[in-house]
Coordinates of C-alpha atoms in Angstrom, one line a residue:
Chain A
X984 CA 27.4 25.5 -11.8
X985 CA 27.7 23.6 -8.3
X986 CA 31.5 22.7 -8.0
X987 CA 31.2 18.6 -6.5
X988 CA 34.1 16.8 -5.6
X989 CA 35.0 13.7 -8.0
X990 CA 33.6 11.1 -6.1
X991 CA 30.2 12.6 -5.8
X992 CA 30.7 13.0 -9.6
X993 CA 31.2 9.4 -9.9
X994 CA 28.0 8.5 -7.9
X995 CA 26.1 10.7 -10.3
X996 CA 27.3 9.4 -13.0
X997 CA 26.0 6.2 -12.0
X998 CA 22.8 6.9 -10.7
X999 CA 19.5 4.7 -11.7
X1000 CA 16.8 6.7 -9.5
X1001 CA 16.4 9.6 -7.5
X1002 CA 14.4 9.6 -4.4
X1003 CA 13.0 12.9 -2.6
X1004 CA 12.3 12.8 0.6
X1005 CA 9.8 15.9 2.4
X1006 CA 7.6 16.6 5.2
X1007 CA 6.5 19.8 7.1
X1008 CA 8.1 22.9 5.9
X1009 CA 10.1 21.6 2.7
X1010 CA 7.4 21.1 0.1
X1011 CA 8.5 24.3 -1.3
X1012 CA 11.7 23.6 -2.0
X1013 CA 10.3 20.6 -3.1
X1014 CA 8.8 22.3 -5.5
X1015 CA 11.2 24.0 -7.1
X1016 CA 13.7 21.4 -6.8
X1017 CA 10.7 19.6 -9.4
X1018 CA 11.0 22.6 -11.5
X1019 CA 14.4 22.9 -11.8
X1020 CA 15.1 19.0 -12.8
X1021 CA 16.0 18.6 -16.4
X1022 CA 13.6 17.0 -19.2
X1023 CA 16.7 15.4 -20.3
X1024 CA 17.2 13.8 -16.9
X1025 CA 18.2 9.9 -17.8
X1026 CA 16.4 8.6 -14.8
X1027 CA 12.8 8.4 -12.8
X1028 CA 12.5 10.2 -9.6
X1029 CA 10.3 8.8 -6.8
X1030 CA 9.0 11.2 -4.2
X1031 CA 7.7 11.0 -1.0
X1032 CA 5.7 13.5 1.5
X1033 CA 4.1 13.0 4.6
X1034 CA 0.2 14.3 3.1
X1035 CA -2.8 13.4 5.1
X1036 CA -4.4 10.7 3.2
X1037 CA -8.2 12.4 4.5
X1038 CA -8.0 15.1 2.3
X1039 CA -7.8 14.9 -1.3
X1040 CA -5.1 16.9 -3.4
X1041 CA -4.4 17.6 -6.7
X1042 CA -0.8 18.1 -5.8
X1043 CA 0.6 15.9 -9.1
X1044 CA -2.1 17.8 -11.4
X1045 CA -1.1 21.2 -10.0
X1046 CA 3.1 20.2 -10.1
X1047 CA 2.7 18.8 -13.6
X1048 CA 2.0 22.7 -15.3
X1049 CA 4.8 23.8 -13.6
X1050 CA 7.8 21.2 -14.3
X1051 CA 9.8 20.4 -17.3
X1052 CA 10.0 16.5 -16.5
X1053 CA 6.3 14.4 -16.3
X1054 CA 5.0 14.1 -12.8
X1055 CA 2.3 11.6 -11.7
X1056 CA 0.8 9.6 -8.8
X1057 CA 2.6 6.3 -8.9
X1058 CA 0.5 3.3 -9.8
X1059 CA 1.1 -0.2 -8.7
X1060 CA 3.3 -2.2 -11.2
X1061 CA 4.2 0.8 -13.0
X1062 CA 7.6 0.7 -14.8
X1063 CA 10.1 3.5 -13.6
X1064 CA 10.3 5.9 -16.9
X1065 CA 13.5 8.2 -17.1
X1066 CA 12.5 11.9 -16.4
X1067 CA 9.2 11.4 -14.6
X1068 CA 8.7 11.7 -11.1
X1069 CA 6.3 9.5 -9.2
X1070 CA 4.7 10.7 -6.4
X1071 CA 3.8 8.0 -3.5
X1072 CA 0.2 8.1 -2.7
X1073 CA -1.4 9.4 0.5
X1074 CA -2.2 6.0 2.7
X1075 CA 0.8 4.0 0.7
X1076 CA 4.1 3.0 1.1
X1077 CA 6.2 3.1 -2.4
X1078 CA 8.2 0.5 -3.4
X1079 CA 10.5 -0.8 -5.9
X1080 CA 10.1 -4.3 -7.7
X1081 CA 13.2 -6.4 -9.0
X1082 CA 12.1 -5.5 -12.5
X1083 CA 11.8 -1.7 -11.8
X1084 CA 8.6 -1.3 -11.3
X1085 CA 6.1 0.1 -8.5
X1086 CA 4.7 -1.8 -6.0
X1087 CA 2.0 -0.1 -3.6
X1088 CA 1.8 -1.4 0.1
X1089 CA -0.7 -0.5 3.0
X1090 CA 1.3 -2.3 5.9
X1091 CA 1.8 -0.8 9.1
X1092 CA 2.9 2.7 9.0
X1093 CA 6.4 3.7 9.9
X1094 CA 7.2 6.3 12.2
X1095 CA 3.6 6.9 12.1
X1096 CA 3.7 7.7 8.9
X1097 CA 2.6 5.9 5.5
X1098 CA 3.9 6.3 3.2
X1099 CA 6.9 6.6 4.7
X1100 CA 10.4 7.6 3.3
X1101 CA 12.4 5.2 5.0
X1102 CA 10.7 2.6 3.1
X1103 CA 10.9 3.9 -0.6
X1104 CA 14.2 4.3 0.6
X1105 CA 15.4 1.0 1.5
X1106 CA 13.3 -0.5 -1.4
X1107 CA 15.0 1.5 -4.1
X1108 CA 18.5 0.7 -2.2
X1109 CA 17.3 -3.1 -2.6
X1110 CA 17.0 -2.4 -6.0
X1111 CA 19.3 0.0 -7.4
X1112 CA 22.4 -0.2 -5.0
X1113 CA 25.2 2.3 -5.6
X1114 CA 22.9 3.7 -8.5
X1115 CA 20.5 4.7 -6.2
X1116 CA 20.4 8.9 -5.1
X1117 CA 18.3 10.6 -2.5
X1118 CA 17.9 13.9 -1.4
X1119 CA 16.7 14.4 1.8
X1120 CA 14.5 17.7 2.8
X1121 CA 12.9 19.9 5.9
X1122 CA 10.6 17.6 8.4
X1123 CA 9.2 18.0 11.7
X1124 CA 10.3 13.5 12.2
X1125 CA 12.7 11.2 11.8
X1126 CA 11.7 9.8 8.9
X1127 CA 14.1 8.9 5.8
X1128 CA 17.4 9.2 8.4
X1129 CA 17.5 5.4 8.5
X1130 CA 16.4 4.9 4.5
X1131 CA 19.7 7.0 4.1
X1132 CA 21.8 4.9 5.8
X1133 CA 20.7 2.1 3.8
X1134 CA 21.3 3.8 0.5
X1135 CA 25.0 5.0 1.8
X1136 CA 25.5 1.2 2.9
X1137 CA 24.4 0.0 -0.6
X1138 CA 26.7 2.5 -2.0
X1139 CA 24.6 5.3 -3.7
X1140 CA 24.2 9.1 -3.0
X1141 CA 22.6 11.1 -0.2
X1142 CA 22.6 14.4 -0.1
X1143 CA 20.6 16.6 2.7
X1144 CA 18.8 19.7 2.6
X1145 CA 21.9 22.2 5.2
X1146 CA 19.2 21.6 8.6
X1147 CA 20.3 25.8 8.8
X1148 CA 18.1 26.4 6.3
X1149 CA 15.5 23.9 6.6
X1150 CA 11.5 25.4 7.8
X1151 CA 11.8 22.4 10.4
X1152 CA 15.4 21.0 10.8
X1153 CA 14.8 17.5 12.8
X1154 CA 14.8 15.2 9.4
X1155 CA 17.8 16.5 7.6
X1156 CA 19.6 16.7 10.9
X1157 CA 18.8 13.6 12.3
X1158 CA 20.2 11.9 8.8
X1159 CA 23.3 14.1 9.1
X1160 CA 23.5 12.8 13.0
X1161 CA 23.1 9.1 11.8
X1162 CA 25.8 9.4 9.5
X1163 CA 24.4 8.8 6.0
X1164 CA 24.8 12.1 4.0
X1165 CA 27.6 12.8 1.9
X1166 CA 26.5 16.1 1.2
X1167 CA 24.7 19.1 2.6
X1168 CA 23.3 22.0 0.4
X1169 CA 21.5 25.0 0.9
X1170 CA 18.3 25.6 -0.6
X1171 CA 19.9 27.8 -3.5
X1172 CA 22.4 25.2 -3.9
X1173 CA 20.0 22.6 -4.3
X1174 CA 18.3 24.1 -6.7
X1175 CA 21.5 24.9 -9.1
X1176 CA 22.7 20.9 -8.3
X1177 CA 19.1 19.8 -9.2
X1178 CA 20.0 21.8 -12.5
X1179 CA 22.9 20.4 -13.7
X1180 CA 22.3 16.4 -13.3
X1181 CA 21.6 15.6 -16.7
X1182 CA 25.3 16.6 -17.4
X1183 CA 26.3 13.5 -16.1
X1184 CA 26.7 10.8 -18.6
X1185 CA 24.8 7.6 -17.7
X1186 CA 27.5 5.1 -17.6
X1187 CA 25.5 1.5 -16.6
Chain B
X1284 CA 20.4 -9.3 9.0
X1285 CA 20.0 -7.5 5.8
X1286 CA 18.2 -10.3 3.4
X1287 CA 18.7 -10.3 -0.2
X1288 CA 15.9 -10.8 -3.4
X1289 CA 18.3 -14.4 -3.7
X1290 CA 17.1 -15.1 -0.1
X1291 CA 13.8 -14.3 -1.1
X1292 CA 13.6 -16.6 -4.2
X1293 CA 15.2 -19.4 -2.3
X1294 CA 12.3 -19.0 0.5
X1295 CA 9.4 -19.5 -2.1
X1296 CA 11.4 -22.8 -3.4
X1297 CA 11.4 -24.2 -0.2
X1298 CA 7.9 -23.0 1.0
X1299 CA 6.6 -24.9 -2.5
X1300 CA 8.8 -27.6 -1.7
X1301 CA 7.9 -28.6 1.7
X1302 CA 4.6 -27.0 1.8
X1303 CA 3.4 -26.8 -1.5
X1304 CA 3.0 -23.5 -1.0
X1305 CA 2.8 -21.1 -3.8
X1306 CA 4.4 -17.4 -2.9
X1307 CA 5.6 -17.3 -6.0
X1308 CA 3.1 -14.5 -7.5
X1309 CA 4.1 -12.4 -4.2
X1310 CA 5.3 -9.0 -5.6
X1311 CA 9.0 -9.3 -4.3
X1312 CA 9.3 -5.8 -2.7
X1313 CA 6.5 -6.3 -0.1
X1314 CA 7.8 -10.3 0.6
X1315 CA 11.3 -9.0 1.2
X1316 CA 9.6 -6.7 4.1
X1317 CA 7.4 -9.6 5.3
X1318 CA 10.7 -11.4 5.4
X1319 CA 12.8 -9.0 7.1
X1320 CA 9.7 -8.5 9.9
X1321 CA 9.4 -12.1 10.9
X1322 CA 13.5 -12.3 11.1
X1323 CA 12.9 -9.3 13.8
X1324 CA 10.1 -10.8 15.5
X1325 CA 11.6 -14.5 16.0
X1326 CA 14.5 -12.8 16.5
X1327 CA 16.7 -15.2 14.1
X1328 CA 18.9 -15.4 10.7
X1329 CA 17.9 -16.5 7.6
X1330 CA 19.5 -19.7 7.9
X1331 CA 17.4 -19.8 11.4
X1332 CA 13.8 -19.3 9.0
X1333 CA 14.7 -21.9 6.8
X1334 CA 15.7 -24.3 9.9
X1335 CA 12.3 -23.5 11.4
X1336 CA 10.0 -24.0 8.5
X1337 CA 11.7 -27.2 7.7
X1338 CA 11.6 -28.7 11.4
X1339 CA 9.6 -26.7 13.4
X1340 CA 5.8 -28.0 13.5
X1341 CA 3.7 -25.2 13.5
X1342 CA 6.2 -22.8 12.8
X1343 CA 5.1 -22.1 8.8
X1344 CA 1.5 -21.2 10.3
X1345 CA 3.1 -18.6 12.2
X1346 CA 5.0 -17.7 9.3
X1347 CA 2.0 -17.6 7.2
X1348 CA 0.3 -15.4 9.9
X1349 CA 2.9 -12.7 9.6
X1350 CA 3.8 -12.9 5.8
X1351 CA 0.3 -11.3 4.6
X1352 CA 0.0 -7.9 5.6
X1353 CA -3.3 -7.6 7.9
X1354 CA -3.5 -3.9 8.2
X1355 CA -7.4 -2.9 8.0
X1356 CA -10.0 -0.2 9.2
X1357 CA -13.7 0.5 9.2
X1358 CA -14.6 3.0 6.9
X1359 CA -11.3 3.1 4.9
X1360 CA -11.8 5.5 2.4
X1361 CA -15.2 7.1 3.2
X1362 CA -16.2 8.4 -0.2
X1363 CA -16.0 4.3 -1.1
X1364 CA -18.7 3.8 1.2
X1365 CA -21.0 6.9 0.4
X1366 CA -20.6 5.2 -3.3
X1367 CA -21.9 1.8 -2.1
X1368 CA -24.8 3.6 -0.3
X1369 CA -25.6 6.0 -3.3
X1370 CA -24.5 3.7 -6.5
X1371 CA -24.7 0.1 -5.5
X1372 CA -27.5 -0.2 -2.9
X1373 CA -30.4 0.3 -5.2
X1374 CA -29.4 -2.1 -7.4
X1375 CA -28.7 -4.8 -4.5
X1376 CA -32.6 -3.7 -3.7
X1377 CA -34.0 -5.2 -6.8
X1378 CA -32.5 -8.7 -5.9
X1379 CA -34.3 -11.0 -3.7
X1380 CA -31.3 -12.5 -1.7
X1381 CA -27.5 -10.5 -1.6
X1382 CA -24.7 -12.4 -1.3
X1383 CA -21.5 -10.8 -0.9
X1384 CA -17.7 -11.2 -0.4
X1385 CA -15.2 -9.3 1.3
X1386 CA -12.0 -11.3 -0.4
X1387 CA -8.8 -10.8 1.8
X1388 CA -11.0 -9.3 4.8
X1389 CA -8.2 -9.6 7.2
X1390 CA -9.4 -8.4 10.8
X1391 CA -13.1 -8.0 9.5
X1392 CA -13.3 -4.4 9.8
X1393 CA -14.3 -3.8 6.1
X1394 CA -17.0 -6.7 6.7
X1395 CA -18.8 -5.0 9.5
X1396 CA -19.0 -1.5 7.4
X1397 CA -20.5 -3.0 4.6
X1398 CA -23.0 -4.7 7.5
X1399 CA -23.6 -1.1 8.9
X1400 CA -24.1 0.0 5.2
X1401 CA -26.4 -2.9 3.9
X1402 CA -28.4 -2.4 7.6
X1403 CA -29.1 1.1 7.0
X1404 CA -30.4 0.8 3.5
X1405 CA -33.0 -1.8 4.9
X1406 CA -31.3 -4.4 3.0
X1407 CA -29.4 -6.6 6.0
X1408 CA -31.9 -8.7 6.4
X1409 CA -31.8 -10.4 2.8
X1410 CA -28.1 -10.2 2.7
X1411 CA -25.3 -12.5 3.6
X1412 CA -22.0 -11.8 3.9
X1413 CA -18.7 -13.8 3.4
X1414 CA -15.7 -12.6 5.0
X1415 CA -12.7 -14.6 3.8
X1416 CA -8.9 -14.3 3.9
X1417 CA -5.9 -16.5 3.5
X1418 CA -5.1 -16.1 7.1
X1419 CA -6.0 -18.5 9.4
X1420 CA -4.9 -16.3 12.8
X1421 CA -6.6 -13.0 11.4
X1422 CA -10.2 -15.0 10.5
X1423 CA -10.6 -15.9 14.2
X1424 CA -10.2 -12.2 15.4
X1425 CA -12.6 -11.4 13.2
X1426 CA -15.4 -13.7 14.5
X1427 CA -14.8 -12.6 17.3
X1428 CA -15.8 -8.7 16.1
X1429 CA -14.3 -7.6 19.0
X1430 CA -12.1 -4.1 18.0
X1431 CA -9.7 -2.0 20.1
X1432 CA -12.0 0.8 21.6
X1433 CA -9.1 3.6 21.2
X1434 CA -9.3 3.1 17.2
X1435 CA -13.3 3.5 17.1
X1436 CA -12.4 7.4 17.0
X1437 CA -10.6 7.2 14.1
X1438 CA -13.5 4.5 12.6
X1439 CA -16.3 7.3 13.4
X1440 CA -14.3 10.1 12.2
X1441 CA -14.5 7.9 8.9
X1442 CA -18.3 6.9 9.2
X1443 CA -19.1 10.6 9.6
X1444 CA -17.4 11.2 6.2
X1445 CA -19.7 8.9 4.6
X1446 CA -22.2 11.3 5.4
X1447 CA -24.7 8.9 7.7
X1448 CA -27.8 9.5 9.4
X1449 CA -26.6 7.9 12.4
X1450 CA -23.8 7.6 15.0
X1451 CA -21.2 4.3 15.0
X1452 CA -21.9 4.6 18.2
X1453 CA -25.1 2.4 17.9
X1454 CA -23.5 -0.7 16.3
X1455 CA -21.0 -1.7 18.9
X1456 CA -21.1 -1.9 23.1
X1457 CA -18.1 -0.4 25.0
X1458 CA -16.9 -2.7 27.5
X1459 CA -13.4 -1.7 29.1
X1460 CA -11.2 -0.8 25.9
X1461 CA -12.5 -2.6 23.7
X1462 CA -15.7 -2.5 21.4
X1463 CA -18.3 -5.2 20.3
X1464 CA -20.2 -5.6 17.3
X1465 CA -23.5 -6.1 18.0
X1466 CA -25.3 -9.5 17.5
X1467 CA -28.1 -7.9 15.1
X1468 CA -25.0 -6.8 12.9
X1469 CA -23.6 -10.3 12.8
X1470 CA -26.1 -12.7 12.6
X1471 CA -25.8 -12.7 8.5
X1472 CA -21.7 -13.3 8.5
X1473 CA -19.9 -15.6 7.9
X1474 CA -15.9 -15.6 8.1
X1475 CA -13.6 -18.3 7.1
X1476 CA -10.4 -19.2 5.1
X1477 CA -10.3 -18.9 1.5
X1478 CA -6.9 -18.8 -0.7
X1479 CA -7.3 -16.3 -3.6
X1480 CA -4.6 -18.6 -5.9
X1481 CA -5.8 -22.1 -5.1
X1482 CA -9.1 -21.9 -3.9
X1483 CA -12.0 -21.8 -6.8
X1484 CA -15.6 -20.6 -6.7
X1485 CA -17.7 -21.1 -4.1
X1486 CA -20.7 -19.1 -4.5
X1487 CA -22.1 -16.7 -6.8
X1488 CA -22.5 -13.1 -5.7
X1489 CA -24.2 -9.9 -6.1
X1490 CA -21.1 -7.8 -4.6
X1491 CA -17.5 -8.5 -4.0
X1492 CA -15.2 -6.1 -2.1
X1493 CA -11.2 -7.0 -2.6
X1494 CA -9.5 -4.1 -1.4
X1495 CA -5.8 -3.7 -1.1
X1496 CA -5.1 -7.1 -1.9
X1497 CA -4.0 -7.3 -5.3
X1498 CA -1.2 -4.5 -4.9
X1499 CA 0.5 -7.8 -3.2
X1500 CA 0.8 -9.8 -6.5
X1501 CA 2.6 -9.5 -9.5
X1502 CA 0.6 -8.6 -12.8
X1503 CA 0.2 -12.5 -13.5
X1504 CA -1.5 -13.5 -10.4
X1505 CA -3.3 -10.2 -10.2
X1506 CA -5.1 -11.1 -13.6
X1507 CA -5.6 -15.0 -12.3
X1508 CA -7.3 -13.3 -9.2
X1509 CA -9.7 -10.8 -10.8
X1510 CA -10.5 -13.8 -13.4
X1511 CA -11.6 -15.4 -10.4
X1512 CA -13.8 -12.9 -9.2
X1513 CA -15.6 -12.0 -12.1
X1514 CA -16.3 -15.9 -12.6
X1515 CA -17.7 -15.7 -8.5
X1516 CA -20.2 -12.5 -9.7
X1517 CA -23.8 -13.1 -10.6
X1518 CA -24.6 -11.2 -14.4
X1519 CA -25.0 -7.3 -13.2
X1520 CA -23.0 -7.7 -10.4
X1521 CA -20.5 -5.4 -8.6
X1522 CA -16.4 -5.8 -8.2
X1523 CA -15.0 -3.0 -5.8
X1524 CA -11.0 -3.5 -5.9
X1525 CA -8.8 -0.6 -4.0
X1526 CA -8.2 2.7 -5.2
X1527 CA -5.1 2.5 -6.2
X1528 CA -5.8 -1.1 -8.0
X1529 CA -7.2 -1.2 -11.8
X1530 CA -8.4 -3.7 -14.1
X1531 CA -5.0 -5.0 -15.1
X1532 CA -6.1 -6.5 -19.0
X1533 CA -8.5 -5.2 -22.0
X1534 CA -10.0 -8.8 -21.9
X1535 CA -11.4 -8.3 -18.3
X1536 CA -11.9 -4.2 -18.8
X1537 CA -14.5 -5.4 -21.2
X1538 CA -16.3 -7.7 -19.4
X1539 CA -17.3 -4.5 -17.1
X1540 CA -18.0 -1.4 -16.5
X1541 CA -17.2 1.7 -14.7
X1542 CA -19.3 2.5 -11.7
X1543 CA -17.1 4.9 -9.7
X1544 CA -13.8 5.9 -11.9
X1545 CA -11.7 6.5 -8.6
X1546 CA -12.5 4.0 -6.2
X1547 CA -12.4 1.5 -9.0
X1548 CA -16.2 0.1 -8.5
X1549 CA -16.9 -2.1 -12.0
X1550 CA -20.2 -3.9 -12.5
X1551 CA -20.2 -7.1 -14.7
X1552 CA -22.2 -6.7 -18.0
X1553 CA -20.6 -10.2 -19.6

């Protein structure tokens, strides 16, 4: 059990979505943070990685024997289920509609990259304010540092994969340099927080 | 300025309003970036938008330029295009004219690969081909069919995927950086403005390509659009939407079916 201070307990509490956020070096961890998430998790989770959209993958297929909660590719004007993750496709950005549902977007990419995590970001702080939570992970860009900000503005969680022990440290540190994250974990402590977050009580 | 959904709904009210207008079907997520871009660009507030489109001639075509998102290439998704060769072609064969329509065309990009693809198949010369989108600004670049040289690399690298017997090389001329279609490829296109909510039918086709359009509307207007499609196809026809869009409704899933499961190519049977 992670100890967390009581006002990161009061974000969790509160918290409507989960966003990942991964590029070179972190799908791994990625990985296992999937594995370790709860089937009893009382919220979606959306996930992001920079993936070349040239080559097909079976990434969900493969993830989806290995994880407790449902993982899939997210669809356009798919409603946000609790304890599903929904991966954004290669070639899109992922948003979040009003209603709580997907919305896929080819516009220009962002930071050369679409989909990018800034956007799904931003969207789902548009969305979900202060109940929205991201975690950010290893990446060789800057990508997602400015999506955090937007979800510390609106009031909701950001943690960071510690850059120390990130494959390629530039995305997790240039979050922490921008000032968004709240919280930085180690890969074995990411894993053990991933654990325990259906033991907060869903309070909205 | 950070804008806000409110913001957003107060824009479509006063784009139907003084335009009439309708962004309502718009999905909200996408809007709200639109929104947020053209604030950047003009460099103003919200307050300043809403000052503009009132008083500003001209100003709500330049908003309407940069509120549909007119991101293209040639060759997007490859294995679309080996499909069209391999599973729609002969069919088009056995008709005596093709018609077809590239609906939300944008830049033209998508129209000149299904030119290259018709062309090599022998069937160019029977076919004609409507480009149309909404966007009055994007339809004169692309009758112009004039493309940035320095993406033509990442266009062939596509075109070889489709596994071709020739080089893209042979369809355009390089001059400086940038690269024109040839006249032989364009003589059977034609581009011009055409709004997907209200604009009707106006011609009956073997082929329609809509790709990447109707990820920009809610489910409502999504189903209005594809009803409008299917009424534009001939009986046999083919609908190729994006590969990440769907038949949205039983109703219309059984009006076709399935040609290619992943890059969502249905062919009319009622």
């Amino acid at each position: 059990m992670l100890e967390l201070s009581t006002h990161i307990v009061y974000k969790l509490q509160r918290t409507g979505v989960l966003v990942l956020g991964c590029s070179a070096g972190g799908f791994e961890l990625l990985t296992h943070i999937l594995q370790a998430l709860p089937p009893t998790l009382p919220y979606g989770v959306l996930a992001v990685i920079h993936r070349n959209a040239r080559y097909e993958t079976h990434l969900e297929k493969k993830l989806a024997d290995k994880c407790a909660i449902g993982i899939k590719a997210a669809a356009d004007k798919e409603p946000i289920e609790s304890a599903t993750a929904y991966f954004a496709p290669a070639g899109y950005h992922l948003l979040v509609e009003p209603n709580r549902s997907l919305s896929l977007d080819v516009s220009e990419p962002v930071h050369f990259c679409r989909p990018s995590i800034d956007v799904t970001m931003q969207s789902a702080a548009d969305v979900y304010g202060p109940a929205t939570a991201a975690i950010l992970l290893s990446g060789a860009n800057k990508d997602g540092a400015m999506g955090m900000m937007s979800i510390h503005r609106a009031g909701g969680l950001c943690i960071a994969q510690d850059p120390r022990y990130a494959e390629i440290d530039t995305m997790p540190a240039a979050a922490v340099a921008l000032g968004g994250v709240h919280l930085i974990l180690r890969n074995d402590e990411l894993i053990i927080f991933s654990k325990q977050l259906s033991n907060y009580t869903f309070r909205n | 300025m950070a804008i806000s959904f409110g913001h957003i709904e107060e824009l479509i009210a006063l784009v139907d309003n003084v335009y009439s207008f309708d962004l309502g079907g718009y999905s909200r997520a996408s809007l709200k970036r639109r929104v947020s871009r053209i604030l950047t660009i003009y460099d103003i507030d919200f307050a300043g938008l809403k000052y503009n489109l009132v008083n500003s001639p001209g100003f709500f075509n330049k908003f309407l330029i940069e509120i549909t998102v007119n991101v293209t290439e040639m060759f997007r998704d490859p294995p679309f295009y080996k499909s069209v060769r391999e599973e729609i072609c002969p069919y088009l064969a056995t008709f005596p004219h093709i018609k077809v329509w590239s609906a939300g065309c944008a830049t033209g990009e998508e129209v000149y690969s299904l030119a290259i693809v018709l062309s090599e198949q022998g069937l160019y010369n029977r076919s004609f081909i409507y480009g149309t989108d909404i966007n009055t600004a994007v339809i004169e670049r692309a009758k112009q069919g004039v493309i940035d040289l320095r993406k033509m690399k990442t266009y062939s690298d596509n075109y070889l995927q489709t596994e071709p017997n020739s080089s893209l090389s042979g369809y355009y001329t390089a001059k400086y950086d940038a690269a024109v279609i040839r006249h032989e490829l364009r003589k059977n296109i034609l581009f011009s403005t055409h709004n997907l909510i209200s604009d009707g039918v106006f011609n009956e086709f073997q082929l329609i390509t809509c790709r990447n359009v109707l990820i920009y509307f809610d489910t409502a207007f999504q189903y209005k659009i594809t009803e409008l499609l299917h009424a534009s196809l001939t009986l046999f026809g083919f609908l190729c939407l994006g590969a990440k869009e769907t038949l949205a409704s039983n109703d219309l899933k059984n009006k076709f079916r399935i040609i290619n499961k992943t890059y969502n190519i249905y062919q009319k049977i009622a």
